[in-house]
Each structure stands twice: as C-alpha cells, then as structure tokens.
Amino acid sequence: MSVGTDRPSQSGPEPEPESEPESEPESGSGRGTELSSDPLRDPRGRVGVITKGSLVEGLEMKLDAQRNVEDMKAGKFVVIEGDKNDFFSMVTDMRLDATNGEILLHPPDRSDELLRQILAGTGTYNIVSLRPMLMMPKSGVAGFDDGPRPVKAIPSHFSVVQDAEEEDVSRIFGSEGEGDGRYFSIGSPLDMETPVCIDMVRFAERSNGIFGKTGTGKSFLTRLALCGLIHYDRAVNLIFDMHNEYGWKAMKETSGSNSSFVKGLKQLFGERVAIFSLDPKSTRTRGIQPDHEVYISYDQIAVEDIAPLQDELKLNPTAVESAYLVYAIYKDSWLRTLLSLEGPDVEEFANEIGAHPGSLVALHRKLKRLENFPFMVKKGQAEAGDCVDRIMEHLDAGVNVVLEFGQQTSMLCYLLVANIIARRIHEMYVKKSEKFYATQKPEDQPRQLMITIEEAHKFLNPSAAKQTIFGTIAREMRKYYVSLLVVDQRPSGIDDEVLSQLGTRITALLNDEKDIAAVLTGVSGTDGLRSVLASLDSKQQALVLGHAVPMPVVVRTREYGEEFYRFLGAGDEDPQVRSARVQKERVALFGE
Amino acid sequence: MVAAQADAPALFEERLAQAAHLLVEWGQPDRWQPLQQMIRQARVSWLCADFAGPFCEGVDAPPRPQQLSVAATDGSQIFPDRHEIFPCYLLNIGYVLLHYGSGERALINSRPQLYWQEEDLYQEWGGRRTGVSRDVVGFRRSLLELTELAELAAASQAEGHPTVALTDGTLIMWSLDGCPPDFRNDCLVQIRGAFDLLAERRIPVAGYISRPGGSDLVNALRVAMCPMAITQCDQCPGLQSAHDDRAVVRPCDPLEGISDGVLLRRLLKPGQRSALFGSTSQILSDYGPHQIHFFYVHVGKEVARVEIPAYVAEDQQLLDRVHACVIDQAAKGKGYPVSLVEAHERAVVRGADREAFYRYIEDMFVRHDIRARVSLKGLRKRSAGI
Amino acid sequence: MNQPLGTRSLDSFRDPLRRASVDVSIDVDEGAAASAHVGEVIESSTAQWVAESVRLNGAPAFGQFVRVETEPLPILGVVHNTRTQSLEANRRPSAYGKSEEELRLEQPQIFELLRTHFDVFVLGYLDGTHPVLAYPPQPARIHSFVHVCSSEQTRAVTASEQLLRSLLEAPGLPTDELLLATLSHALDAREPALRQAYVLRTGKELSRLLRDDYDRLSALVGRLKDRMNLKDSQ
C-alpha cells in the first residue's frame, strides 16, 4: 500500500477519541515490539481498510477499532488510498456486525468493559459502506495533472481509508480564489472546515434545482446560489419571489423569541438588483420602495397563459379550446372581450362563435377571478410601457430582477404572472439568440438568463410541463440562453424529463421515497445517496450533486451572515468606496 | 480325609493350648533352672534354647528415644553364569540410614561390587579348584551385608547420631559349617571383626527374622514334656510302639509342628517381647565373645524373632533400645521394619538389570576387542525365538 | 575393605551425584536458590521435555516460563504439568495421617523415595536476548539444567502474538488453564501501569483466535478479569 507523498499532516479536523493506543494492521503483519505507555497516534486520521466491494455496488470498509462508529456520518467525505490512485469517496451506510452469532445472543454486560473493549474490532466490528465518486492518480503516476476523473477502477483489498483533508477538498472542488471567479463556496463538508465550491460557470450553463422538505432552508440555499451567480456575474436573474423572501430583508428562522433578519439581494447588491412589485402597497409596508410597479393588461394575456391554469382553475380541456375560438376572432383583446360579457351573454356569445356554451360559461366564470387582481389593468393604464419590456431592459443591462408578489400569494396569481412574463421574456430571448446566430457579433450575444421559480411542481408537473413555458425552457437547455432555477419541496411532482434536464441539484432533507428518487433521476452514480439524503440534518445541511460539482458532496451550508456579507462586499463598507462603485454601476446601466 | 482336615484346626488349638500351658509352667522363676539342667543333660538331635532367666511373662516395650537413627543393609546378587560371556558375579548392597526426631534427610543408596578376579571366581573345594558356587556367592553377600552395616552404623554414630544397626535374617551363619575350613575361618574373622567394632562403639546390632520358623523354645519344652529322667531320643519310649508295626508316637508329639513364633503369639501382647534366650548353634563356638542371643517380639502383625550379640543382651540400655526400635520400625513399615524394606528395595537386582549387566559386559569385551565365547545356552537365554 | 574398620565417613555411603543438590529441609536459603537451577532434564523431545525438580515439591509454578541451558541455544518452554510420585513404578505412596513436619521426623525415607517431575511444553529458543517462538532445531539435551525465566525474558516471550497460537494449537495441554496461568505470569512481569494495555491487546488476539468459540472467550476474559482484580487488590 503506497501512500502518496502529497499528503502532509492534518491540521484542523477534529481529533478522534482514541480509546486504544495502537492501531490494528489488517494485513496481518506481525508485531514483535512491546506496547509502550505512550499512545501511538496515526498522524493521518486513518479510518479503516477496504475489505469488500465492487465498482457497481460500492465498497465496504472495516472501521478501525479505535475510531468511534458514531463519527461516521452519512455523507462524510473520505479518501481511499489505492496503489496508484486516490479514490475520493462518500460514506453512504454504516453497519454493525459480529464474527459469531453467539456474541449477539449473549452480549457482554454494559459493565463488562474489558470484554467489550476486547471484542471491539475482533469479534464485533463496524462496516462502513463507501461510494467512490472520483479517482485521481497519485503524484508520480501518469495522469496526475489531469485532475480527478470518474471512477473506473477500484482499490485493492486492505487499501487504507483516511479522513479527507483540506487539500483534497480544494483539489476536487476548487477554491474561491482561483479560476477567475468561477468557484463559489456553498458550505463545507461534514466535520471539516474547508469550503466546498460550486463551479458557477457550469451552474449557470444549465437549469438547476433546489429541493428539500418544508422548513429545511431552501430559501437560504436559493439565496446563496443567487448571490453566487450575481457576485460572479455568471448570469442575470429573474426571480419570481412568491413569498417576498429574496428582494429585501427576510426573517431568519431561529429558535426562541429572538428572530433576526437577513439581508436580501437588493441590500447586498444595491443597484444590480431591481425590485418589481406586483403589490406595491405591500412592498412599501415592508419598508421598501419598489423600483417598478407591475401591471398587467388583459391584452397581454394569451390563451397559452391560461392553459397552464387548467388545474388551478379546474378548467375543462374544452374550455381552452373555447378560448382559442374567442381568440381566433378577437385576437389580443379576446380576454377583455370575454370578461366584458355578463351572465347570459356568454352563452349567446358562445353560440355566436361556435363554442361549447357550457365550457365557455365555465371559462368565463373562472376567468372573472382575474378581475380581482389589483395588478390587472386595462390597456393603456400600464405605467411607462409594458412591464415586460421594462424587465427586459433591466435584464439586458445586467440588472437582476426580483418580482415580488406582495400579498398576492394565491397560486393562481403566481402561476398566471409567472407564465405571462416568462413567456414574453422567452420570446424576446429567442429573437435575440437567433439574431446573434445570424450576425455572430459579440455585442449581440444575449446574457445568460436564469429564471427562479418556486413551487415548481405546479409549473412542471407532467401535464403542465408540456404546456407551460417553463417546460419548454427546461427542455431547450441553453439554446436560447435561458435556464431555470427550480425550487421545490415535492420534486416527485415534477415531470421526469424536466428533472433529467436539471444540471445541478442542491437538496436539503427529503423524507419521501418518491421525492428522493426524483432528485436522483438522471444523475449517474447515485446509488447509496438515498440513505445520505434521508439522513441529512433538517437544517443547514444539503447534498449537492450534478453538473456543477465533480462529485456529490454533503455540505454544511455556508453561514448567511455578516461574514458572507463582507465577502460579497456588502458589509459595512467605506462610504466613498461605495459611492464610487454606485457611480460606476450607474454608468454601466444607463450610460453617461 | 476332608473330615480329618476339618478337625485339624481344633486339634491344633488343643495342642497349642497345652504347649502354652507348659511354657508358663516351666517359665516360672523356680522352674526354669531345673529345666535348664535337664536340657544340658539331654541328648537330643534338635537345637534347644538356652535360658537366662524366667520366661513365663512378656516384657513391655520401653519408649523409643526421641532421637534415634537406624542403619540397615540388605544385599542381592547376580550369580556367576557359565553360559554367559564371563563368569563374573555381582553383589549389590543397599544401605539405609534413617534419622528419627531430627528431620534430617535419610540416606538411601546402594553400591554394586563386581567380582571378576581369579581368586574371586575360583575356589578350592575338597581339594579341587572349581568355579565358585552360588552358595559361596551367597555367603559373600551375607558377609558383605554385615560388614557394610557395621561401617555404616559406625560412621553414623561418629557423626553424633545414636544408631541402631538392623539386618535382615539370622546372625548365626550355621551353614558355614559345611564350607571348606579356610573359607569358613576367613568368614568368621570378618564376622567377629564387625561385631568387635560395633561392641567397641556400643552400637547395638540386631538380626530381624520375620515369620520365624525356629523352635528352640518349643524344643526345650519337649524336654520338659519328656517322661525320661534324662532325655535321650534314641531311647524314646515312643519307639517301642514302632516295633509293633504302628506309627511312632512320641511323648513330645503334641508339640510337633508348633514353632516358637506361633506359641509365643499366645503369650505376648503386641509390643511385648519374650525373655532373652541363648542360641546353642554349633557355629557359635567360633564366634568368640559374640554369642548370639534372641528374643521374640510381637510387632502387631506377627511375632518376629530378633537375634542380638551378647554385648547387646548384657546391656539393658542397648537391649531396650533394640526392643523399642524394632517395635517402632515394624509399626512404621506396616508390619515389617521400614529400614529393612527400603534396604531390600535398594538392593534387589531385577531381571532387566541382570540383562543389562551382561550386555554391558559384552559391550566392554567387544570394545576391548576381546574374543569371547558365549555358550549356546546363553545365547538361547538372551533371545528366545518364537 | 582396605581401610581400617570403623574409619569410613558417612559421605562415603552417600550418592556422590545427589550430594551436591540443595537440601530439602524446610527453611532453605532463598538467595542461594535464586540463581541455581530448578530442575534437570530427564526426558527430551522436540515438542516437550520432562525435568526432575531439584527440590521435592519445588517445581516451578504451573504456567511459569522456563529455559533450559542447552546446546546450541537455550530453549524456552512453559510448565504445563507437575507431578510428584515414587521413584519406582511398583511402590506407591500411601496415607499416613500425619503432617509433613511429622513425617520428616518419623518417616524420613519417604522424601528420598519421591521425586517431583514437571513437564514443559517447548515454545521456542533464545537467540541472545531475543526469543524466537519456533521449535528449536535440536531438542534439549538430557541432564541440562532448567532455570526459571527472568522478568525480562518473560516479558519478551509474552509480547509475541505467536505465544497464544502455540498454546492453543498444541494438543494434549490443559489449554485454558495454561492460558490463564501464563497470562498471569506475563502480568506479574510487567509494571502495573502497563498491565491494562497488555490485557487488552492479548484479549484481542484471543478474540481473533477463538472467533468460533465466543463462549470460551468470554469465560476466559471473565476469569482473567477476576485474576487482575485480585492482583490489584493485593
């Protein structure tokens, strides 16, 4: 067993309690020397040795007797030192076993310390299942400089398993300083302090998902991801902020009475973020001045926008057809026209156009609800042009847009507005992309846009996925420079095809088998991660896997607080520096 | 016949009672001397005991001195065998010195002695020179036992241990009478020498005879029973009946078949000894001052005969010491003196030893390149085929 | 018989070979005895030897590590059986109903007729100060002297893993009793501070070797613990 020379002694990881002074060599080499009274500490955080396994099913390790099995947490990051390669692996399962059934039938007394200690590691032992995620040739072996790559081989019997070290983590995941602002830390591995970074370039390239049970901190994860994207300027974001969490400050859920607030995107990034509000009154009540107020005129609503609302409105399929019939005649003003009708007129109208009366009546009735929305306005009352155009302007200029819904938290509203705006934006992007493909001029290249939607299963369930714009966006990938950031607590509700398009998934605790399976859809090498997912802490822990990380990793999420703010440059800044920066940004946005 | 057998014990018992009665009668203080006279005048063919005093009562055992040492020897031999490679012979003497009351280690050893020189292997017997007989080897052995015993006891006493010397068997070498005079005299010289030494150092020596067959005392009682004024066996009244074609019935027949030991068993209690008697064996005339006396002692399991030289018989302290010692020894040895048991065990030469002995001799011969012939019989004895 | 009568010494009657041996009287000088040998080999084979103890009832303790000074190298063994019996097969001791003190005073010949023998199972040999736990090339020579191993030697022998395996695999040994006794001696040879660690290490080796017999292991460990507690309280 050769040990790579590029592993200096550990610094930082927590000391393991060692009840026995001498470690046990599994290979059976004789020990002729006597025990001394000084405990012999293994300086490299040795965990155990590989005993069984296969490439497909993962490896098993026998835990060294002096390591406590309680320290082996699902998701812990370890390194298997093979002869030629190091295998970076994750702990997926732990098991207790005994050599002899007799021991379990007549277990030693709690008070029989001697027998328990004797049996530890000899008669009773702990097996830890590991899943190798990446392999990397040791220094001196060909291919060392290529970096980590997918696992194609397995280590031999009795290969030593060590705690992972800082160097390993940064070697695999990169560190924030390097790569021209490519790597953004989202947390650190279990029981370690080293930051784990996501490759922001790759993150922005594809659609991504953030999942977790209710209350597991999806908003924080989303905020982190968005901060990363904005800070490194990898994509411009359009965030449909259903619960008013992202724009300005949000409540931090702490136990006890002392709840505090965390900074929102606008507080952190200032002019680089614009807050559009669907409910300006609510926004102002919370102490923020929205940059724009959003109004939607009836003419902006197309039939395609109604179709995804079928489930929500409980519409008949024929209703949509009826809508098309209306549209066929009235074009853009179909809705206005429909809604202006009253009572029996609708039926009559239906007959006029040849639509099914009953469904049209139903449609009419249900669409009437739209009139209740305060942001629905008649044409012409929209402020300074189309809000969608406004949004587009901001996005073009690289300003991120947070669309607050204020008090308008009904599902119907959310679905409707999100669909409308997203569809329009998408159309624009398609045009821009096509123009760029034609001219090939760099200034024509559209900015990568990432649209954040919550309750994604409402938009992307198997039936809706085919109809909503989001399904389209998800399927198109980066063809038109638009991708999704999907936030959901019920990933099993999302269409499989869409799921498989999600490049990177950041998952907090999930319980439901189906949800877990859904999260792992479309990513290879995820056997054994099920148990890891189910064993995450309910707060501040997430599993990150997919396109933006070389291997799945469990992280303790980055602390979203003062230190983070300072990192983003939004801490207590020198006012002059800040005003200079603001000036610069204004120029960039609006010209001299 | 069987009926006759069935009656035998009862008849014997009757005769024994009669004998005991006689013993007590004639052992009285006023009767023993007349009996002594009668015996001295009698002309009989058997050996009669000589009396030194009344003998009707037993004598209790005195206490054994707290510290006492007992020396004992016994011997054994490998006889010369004409059929073997060389007619040498081996005497093996076992020594035992047991210290009582001091906790000192016992001495238990043995020493073999090989006789191979000309003068040892051949003897002049009736004018002819022949290979030494088994008898002679036997004599040599008995002698060696005695002389070695004397040396051992003397050495022990010299180191400050009050010692008693014990030997197995009689001190009276009556069979020497049948030997050539030179040999006989030579033996007697040695015997007297040994006794001289022991007497000089005041070390009592005793010969212990288990299951004694002697009937010195009973024979004396025969004289007592005899109706003749002066007993003369060749003129026994019982012979007359023989002329009448009937079996000889002698007046002293009732005492037939009763030995001293059997008789005294009725008289003595365990631990007691009888009175002292003198032996009238012929050979003793050449023993010089060391006339041999004897007594019988009840050691519990049996009545044994103990023979002592005159210097012990005349010394009450030594006599008591011997008496106490013998009782103690027999008790320790579960009926037979333990020192003699151990001496015997050390002395005895077993069959395997004998074989080893001859093989060794043969090896020696071979090693020294001496041609030797073994007779066919010898060969046959060595390795009997199937 | 050339010497004048009555001048031979008692010594001339004694067995010259046994004259030199240590007196079996009760208060023996311990200091003198310490460096002296405790036995002499009378039977020898590759796997074991039999020694006659110098002193009656003076054999080394059961489970004691011993070495025999023989050619080419000293051989190490462990005492697994001690017996006292009469010298001759046909003579057997019988009960007297007396204490040993009394017997020395009144039946002194007994002590000359009994011998103590002890059987030693061969563990290995000593190469310098380093014990090698493998059979020696040649068995111990007859009449070589047996000594008790020093504390240092005992520590060296008991430090090896092979010891337990040798004891467990050897046929015809009272294995569990012997294991306990040898471990007890091993502990005695170590300072109190090191004993716990030694017990643990040995316990683990035993656990591996006895993996199919947990019952036996737990019984042994229990007895070992009792033994240790006894030592600690002494």
GROMACS .gro file of C-alpha atoms in nm, chain B residues 37-297:
model
  261
  629GLN     CA    1   1.965  -7.857   8.382
  630MET     CA    2   1.753  -8.117   8.210
  631ILE     CA    3   1.832  -7.971   7.877
  632ARG     CA    4   2.201  -7.961   7.941
  633GLN     CA    5   2.196  -8.325   8.026
  634ALA     CA    6   1.970  -8.429   7.745
  635ARG     CA    7   2.099  -8.587   7.428
  636VAL     CA    8   1.865  -8.467   7.158
  637SER     CA    9   1.905  -8.401   6.792
  638TRP     CA   10   1.731  -8.065   6.790
  639LEU     CA   11   1.850  -7.727   6.896
  640CYS     CA   12   1.720  -7.615   7.231
  641ALA     CA   13   1.715  -7.265   7.364
  642ASP     CA   14   1.937  -7.170   7.649
  643PHE     CA   15   1.775  -6.979   7.934
  644ALA     CA   16   1.899  -6.677   8.122
  645GLY     CA   17   1.601  -6.632   8.348
  646PRO     CA   18   1.225  -6.687   8.384
  647PHE     CA   19   1.039  -6.679   8.063
  648CYS     CA   20   0.675  -6.708   8.159
  649GLU     CA   21   0.590  -6.344   8.102
  650GLY     CA   22   0.632  -6.091   7.827
  651VAL     CA   23   0.824  -5.766   7.866
  652ASP     CA   24   0.658  -5.439   7.768
  653ALA     CA   25   0.827  -5.219   7.514
  654PRO     CA   26   1.016  -4.928   7.658
  655PRO     CA   27   0.966  -4.586   7.497
  656ARG     CA   28   1.176  -4.520   7.197
  657PRO     CA   29   1.435  -4.248   7.245
  658GLN     CA   30   1.319  -3.926   7.074
  659GLN     CA   31   1.627  -3.905   6.859
  660LEU     CA   32   1.738  -4.230   6.708
  661SER     CA   33   1.899  -4.337   6.389
  662VAL     CA   34   1.854  -4.676   6.230
  663ALA     CA   35   2.111  -4.821   5.993
  664ALA     CA   36   2.018  -5.118   5.780
  665THR     CA   37   2.166  -5.309   5.491
  666ASP     CA   38   2.046  -5.574   5.257
  667GLY     CA   39   2.210  -5.743   4.969
  668SER     CA   40   2.138  -5.904   4.640
  669GLN     CA   41   2.346  -6.065   4.370
  670ILE     CA   42   2.387  -6.165   4.012
  671PHE     CA   43   2.522  -6.519   4.030
  672PRO     CA   44   2.806  -6.629   3.802
  673ASP     CA   45   2.672  -6.795   3.492
  674ARG     CA   46   2.895  -7.031   3.296
  675HIS     CA   47   2.680  -6.977   2.995
  676GLU     CA   48   2.734  -6.609   2.987
  677ILE     CA   49   3.022  -6.435   2.833
  678PHE     CA   50   3.226  -6.426   3.151
  679PRO     CA   51   3.168  -6.598   3.485
  680CYS     CA   52   3.192  -6.287   3.695
  681TYR     CA   53   2.937  -6.206   3.961
  682LEU     CA   54   2.795  -5.900   4.117
  683LEU     CA   55   2.697  -5.821   4.472
  684ASN     CA   56   2.466  -5.529   4.529
  685ILE     CA   57   2.435  -5.390   4.879
  686GLY     CA   58   2.158  -5.150   4.969
  687TYR     CA   59   2.223  -4.904   5.255
  688VAL     CA   60   1.968  -4.720   5.455
  689LEU     CA   61   2.027  -4.471   5.736
  690LEU     CA   62   1.711  -4.320   5.877
  691HIS     CA   63   1.722  -4.038   6.132
  692TYR     CA   64   1.424  -4.003   6.361
  693GLY     CA   65   1.329  -3.700   6.562
  694SER     CA   66   1.567  -3.461   6.386
  695GLY     CA   67   1.417  -3.407   6.042
  696GLU     CA   68   1.747  -3.486   5.876
  697ARG     CA   69   1.748  -3.633   5.531
  698ALA     CA   70   1.755  -4.010   5.509
  699LEU     CA   71   2.046  -4.181   5.338
  700ILE     CA   72   1.929  -4.438   5.088
  701ASN     CA   73   2.184  -4.572   4.848
  702SER     CA   74   2.327  -4.885   4.702
  703ARG     CA   75   2.661  -4.995   4.578
  704PRO     CA   76   2.732  -5.279   4.348
  705GLN     CA   77   3.058  -5.463   4.357
  706LEU     CA   78   3.188  -5.670   4.076
  707TYR     CA   79   3.392  -5.982   4.139
  708TRP     CA   80   3.599  -6.083   3.846
  709GLN     CA   81   3.947  -6.161   3.964
  710GLU     CA   82   4.086  -6.509   3.969
  711GLU     CA   83   4.073  -6.553   4.341
  712ASP     CA   84   3.713  -6.447   4.348
  713LEU     CA   85   3.599  -6.668   4.066
  714TYR     CA   86   3.750  -6.995   4.173
  715GLN     CA   87   3.766  -7.182   4.498
  716GLU     CA   88   3.937  -7.477   4.644
  717TRP     CA   89   3.665  -7.717   4.729
  718GLY     CA   90   3.759  -8.051   4.859
  719GLY     CA   91   4.100  -8.022   4.700
  720ARG     CA   92   3.964  -7.929   4.362
  721ARG     CA   93   3.958  -7.595   4.202
  722THR     CA   94   3.618  -7.518   4.073
  723GLY     CA   95   3.420  -7.218   3.970
  724VAL     CA   96   3.277  -7.050   4.272
  725SER     CA   97   2.938  -7.184   4.371
  726ARG     CA   98   2.620  -6.998   4.428
  727ASP     CA   99   2.644  -7.083   4.794
  728VAL     CA  100   2.977  -6.912   4.822
  729VAL     CA  101   2.838  -6.607   4.649
  730GLY     CA  102   2.555  -6.617   4.900
  731PHE     CA  103   2.797  -6.626   5.188
  732ARG     CA  104   2.998  -6.345   5.045
  733ARG     CA  105   2.687  -6.142   5.020
  734SER     CA  106   2.571  -6.205   5.376
  735LEU     CA  107   2.915  -6.117   5.499
  736LEU     CA  108   2.926  -5.802   5.299
  737GLU     CA  109   2.588  -5.701   5.434
  738LEU     CA  110   2.716  -5.736   5.788
  739THR     CA  111   3.049  -5.566   5.742
  740GLU     CA  112   2.897  -5.280   5.548
  741LEU     CA  113   2.627  -5.244   5.809
  742ALA     CA  114   2.893  -5.215   6.080
  743GLU     CA  115   3.076  -4.947   5.884
  744LEU     CA  116   2.759  -4.756   5.817
  745ALA     CA  117   2.644  -4.764   6.177
  746ALA     CA  118   2.990  -4.666   6.297
  747ALA     CA  119   3.004  -4.374   6.056
  748SER     CA  120   2.662  -4.261   6.167
  749GLN     CA  121   2.748  -4.282   6.534
  750ALA     CA  122   3.072  -4.096   6.467
  751GLU     CA  123   2.865  -3.802   6.343
  752GLY     CA  124   2.679  -3.795   6.669
  753HIS     CA  125   2.370  -3.998   6.593
  754PRO     CA  126   2.275  -4.266   6.845
  755THR     CA  127   2.239  -4.553   6.599
  756VAL     CA  128   2.086  -4.900   6.594
  757ALA     CA  129   2.202  -5.141   6.326
  758LEU     CA  130   1.945  -5.376   6.178
  759THR     CA  131   1.992  -5.661   5.940
  760ASP     CA  132   1.751  -5.894   5.773
  761GLY     CA  133   1.785  -6.259   5.870
  762THR     CA  134   1.985  -6.452   6.119
  763LEU     CA  135   2.319  -6.351   6.268
  764ILE     CA  136   2.404  -6.717   6.307
  765MET     CA  137   2.588  -6.840   5.998
  766TRP     CA  138   2.530  -7.205   6.073
  767SER     CA  139   2.568  -7.306   5.710
  768LEU     CA  140   2.932  -7.210   5.722
  769ASP     CA  141   2.985  -7.542   5.886
  770GLY     CA  142   2.961  -7.712   5.551
  771CYS     CA  143   3.228  -7.499   5.390
  772PRO     CA  144   3.599  -7.558   5.344
  773PRO     CA  145   3.789  -7.456   5.655
  774ASP     CA  146   3.986  -7.171   5.502
  775PHE     CA  147   3.681  -7.011   5.369
  776ARG     CA  148   3.494  -7.070   5.691
  777ASN     CA  149   3.764  -6.919   5.903
  778ASP     CA  150   3.801  -6.623   5.678
  779CYS     CA  151   3.430  -6.553   5.710
  780LEU     CA  152   3.433  -6.589   6.084
  781VAL     CA  153   3.720  -6.349   6.116
  782GLN     CA  154   3.519  -6.091   5.933
  783ILE     CA  155   3.210  -6.158   6.136
  784ARG     CA  156   3.396  -6.121   6.460
  785GLY     CA  157   3.563  -5.809   6.331
  786ALA     CA  158   3.230  -5.649   6.258
  787PHE     CA  159   3.093  -5.739   6.599
  788ASP     CA  160   3.410  -5.617   6.764
  789LEU     CA  161   3.370  -5.282   6.603
  790LEU     CA  162   3.008  -5.246   6.698
  791ALA     CA  163   3.067  -5.362   7.052
  792GLU     CA  164   3.352  -5.124   7.092
  793ARG     CA  165   3.140  -4.830   6.975
  794ARG     CA  166   2.845  -4.955   7.173
  795ILE     CA  167   2.623  -4.968   6.871
  796PRO     CA  168   2.358  -5.237   6.908
  797VAL     CA  169   2.310  -5.465   6.611
  798ALA     CA  170   2.012  -5.698   6.564
  799GLY     CA  171   1.907  -5.953   6.311
  800TYR     CA  172   1.535  -5.942   6.233
  801ILE     CA  173   1.363  -6.259   6.124
  802SER     CA  174   1.010  -6.236   6.003
  803ARG     CA  175   0.787  -6.546   6.017
  804PRO     CA  176   1.044  -6.723   6.221
  805GLY     CA  177   1.037  -7.096   6.177
  806GLY     CA  178   1.265  -7.162   6.467
  807SER     CA  179   1.151  -7.387   6.750
  808ASP     CA  180   1.436  -7.355   7.002
  809LEU     CA  181   1.195  -7.281   7.278
  810VAL     CA  182   0.943  -7.546   7.183
  811ASN     CA  183   1.221  -7.798   7.165
  812ALA     CA  184   1.316  -7.707   7.519
  813LEU     CA  185   0.959  -7.773   7.620
  814ARG     CA  186   0.977  -8.112   7.456
  815VAL     CA  187   1.247  -8.198   7.703
  816ALA     CA  188   1.019  -8.069   7.972
  817MET     CA  189   0.746  -8.299   7.844
  818CYS     CA  190   0.972  -8.600   7.822
  819PRO     CA  191   0.895  -8.869   8.076
  820MET     CA  192   1.254  -8.981   8.080
  821ALA     CA  193   1.473  -8.861   8.359
  822ILE     CA  194   1.742  -8.778   8.116
  823THR     CA  195   1.606  -8.728   7.774
  824GLN     CA  196   1.761  -8.942   7.511
  825CYS     CA  197   1.579  -8.950   7.186
  826ASP     CA  198   1.732  -9.271   7.063
  827GLN     CA  199   1.577  -9.433   7.364
  828CYS     CA  200   1.244  -9.271   7.331
  829PRO     CA  201   0.956  -9.472   7.472
  830GLY     CA  202   0.765  -9.387   7.164
  831LEU     CA  203   0.995  -9.600   6.955
  832GLN     CA  204   0.856  -9.910   7.115
  833SER     CA  205   0.529  -9.864   6.954
  834ALA     CA  206   0.713  -9.860   6.626
  835HIS     CA  207   0.815 -10.220   6.676
  836ASP     CA  208   0.451 -10.309   6.693
  837ASP     CA  209   0.405 -10.200   6.338
  838ARG     CA  210   0.228  -9.881   6.433
  839ALA     CA  211   0.336  -9.526   6.372
  840VAL     CA  212   0.587  -9.380   6.611
  841VAL     CA  213   0.410  -9.195   6.887
  842ARG     CA  214   0.644  -8.994   7.095
  843PRO     CA  215   0.554  -8.834   7.422
  844CYS     CA  216   0.656  -8.498   7.286
  845ASP     CA  217   0.444  -8.540   6.977
  846PRO     CA  218   0.181  -8.290   7.089
  847LEU     CA  219   0.444  -8.022   7.039
  848GLU     CA  220   0.504  -8.132   6.687
  849GLY     CA  221   0.454  -7.865   6.427
  850ILE     CA  222   0.442  -7.580   6.675
  851SER     CA  223   0.701  -7.316   6.622
  852ASP     CA  224   0.825  -7.066   6.879
  853GLY     CA  225   0.654  -6.782   6.699
  854VAL     CA  226   0.317  -6.948   6.693
  855LEU     CA  227   0.345  -7.041   7.057
  856LEU     CA  228   0.457  -6.704   7.179
  857ARG     CA  229   0.181  -6.537   6.996
  858ARG     CA  230  -0.044  -6.671   7.264
  859LEU     CA  231   0.171  -6.534   7.538
  860LEU     CA  232   0.285  -6.196   7.413
  861LYS     CA  233   0.075  -5.888   7.380
  862PRO     CA  234   0.151  -5.651   7.090
  863GLY     CA  235   0.466  -5.457   7.169
  864GLN     CA  236   0.592  -5.711   7.419
  865ARG     CA  237   0.898  -5.918   7.380
  866SER     CA  238   0.973  -6.255   7.535
  867ALA     CA  239   1.256  -6.320   7.774
  868LEU     CA  240   1.602  -6.350   7.629
  869PHE     CA  241   1.717  -6.689   7.515
  870GLY     CA  242   2.056  -6.811   7.403
  871SER     CA  243   2.122  -6.999   7.083
  872THR     CA  244   2.308  -7.325   7.105
  873SER     CA  245   2.404  -7.343   6.741
  874GLN     CA  246   2.730  -7.517   6.675
  875ILE     CA  247   2.887  -7.241   6.470
  876LEU     CA  248   2.870  -7.010   6.762
  877SER     CA  249   3.161  -7.182   6.924
  878ASP     CA  250   3.375  -6.990   6.677
  879TYR     CA  251   3.205  -6.660   6.738
  880GLY     CA  252   3.430  -6.587   7.031
  881PRO     CA  253   3.278  -6.343   7.280
  882HIS     CA  254   2.988  -6.270   7.047
  883GLN     CA  255   2.745  -6.536   7.145
  884ILE     CA  256   2.410  -6.482   6.983
  885HIS     CA  257   2.101  -6.445   7.193
  886PHE     CA  258   1.749  -6.399   7.074
  887PHE     CA  259   1.402  -6.295   7.179
  888TYR     CA  260   1.065  -6.296   7.018
  889VAL     CA  261   0.867  -5.980   6.982
   0.00000   0.00000   0.00000
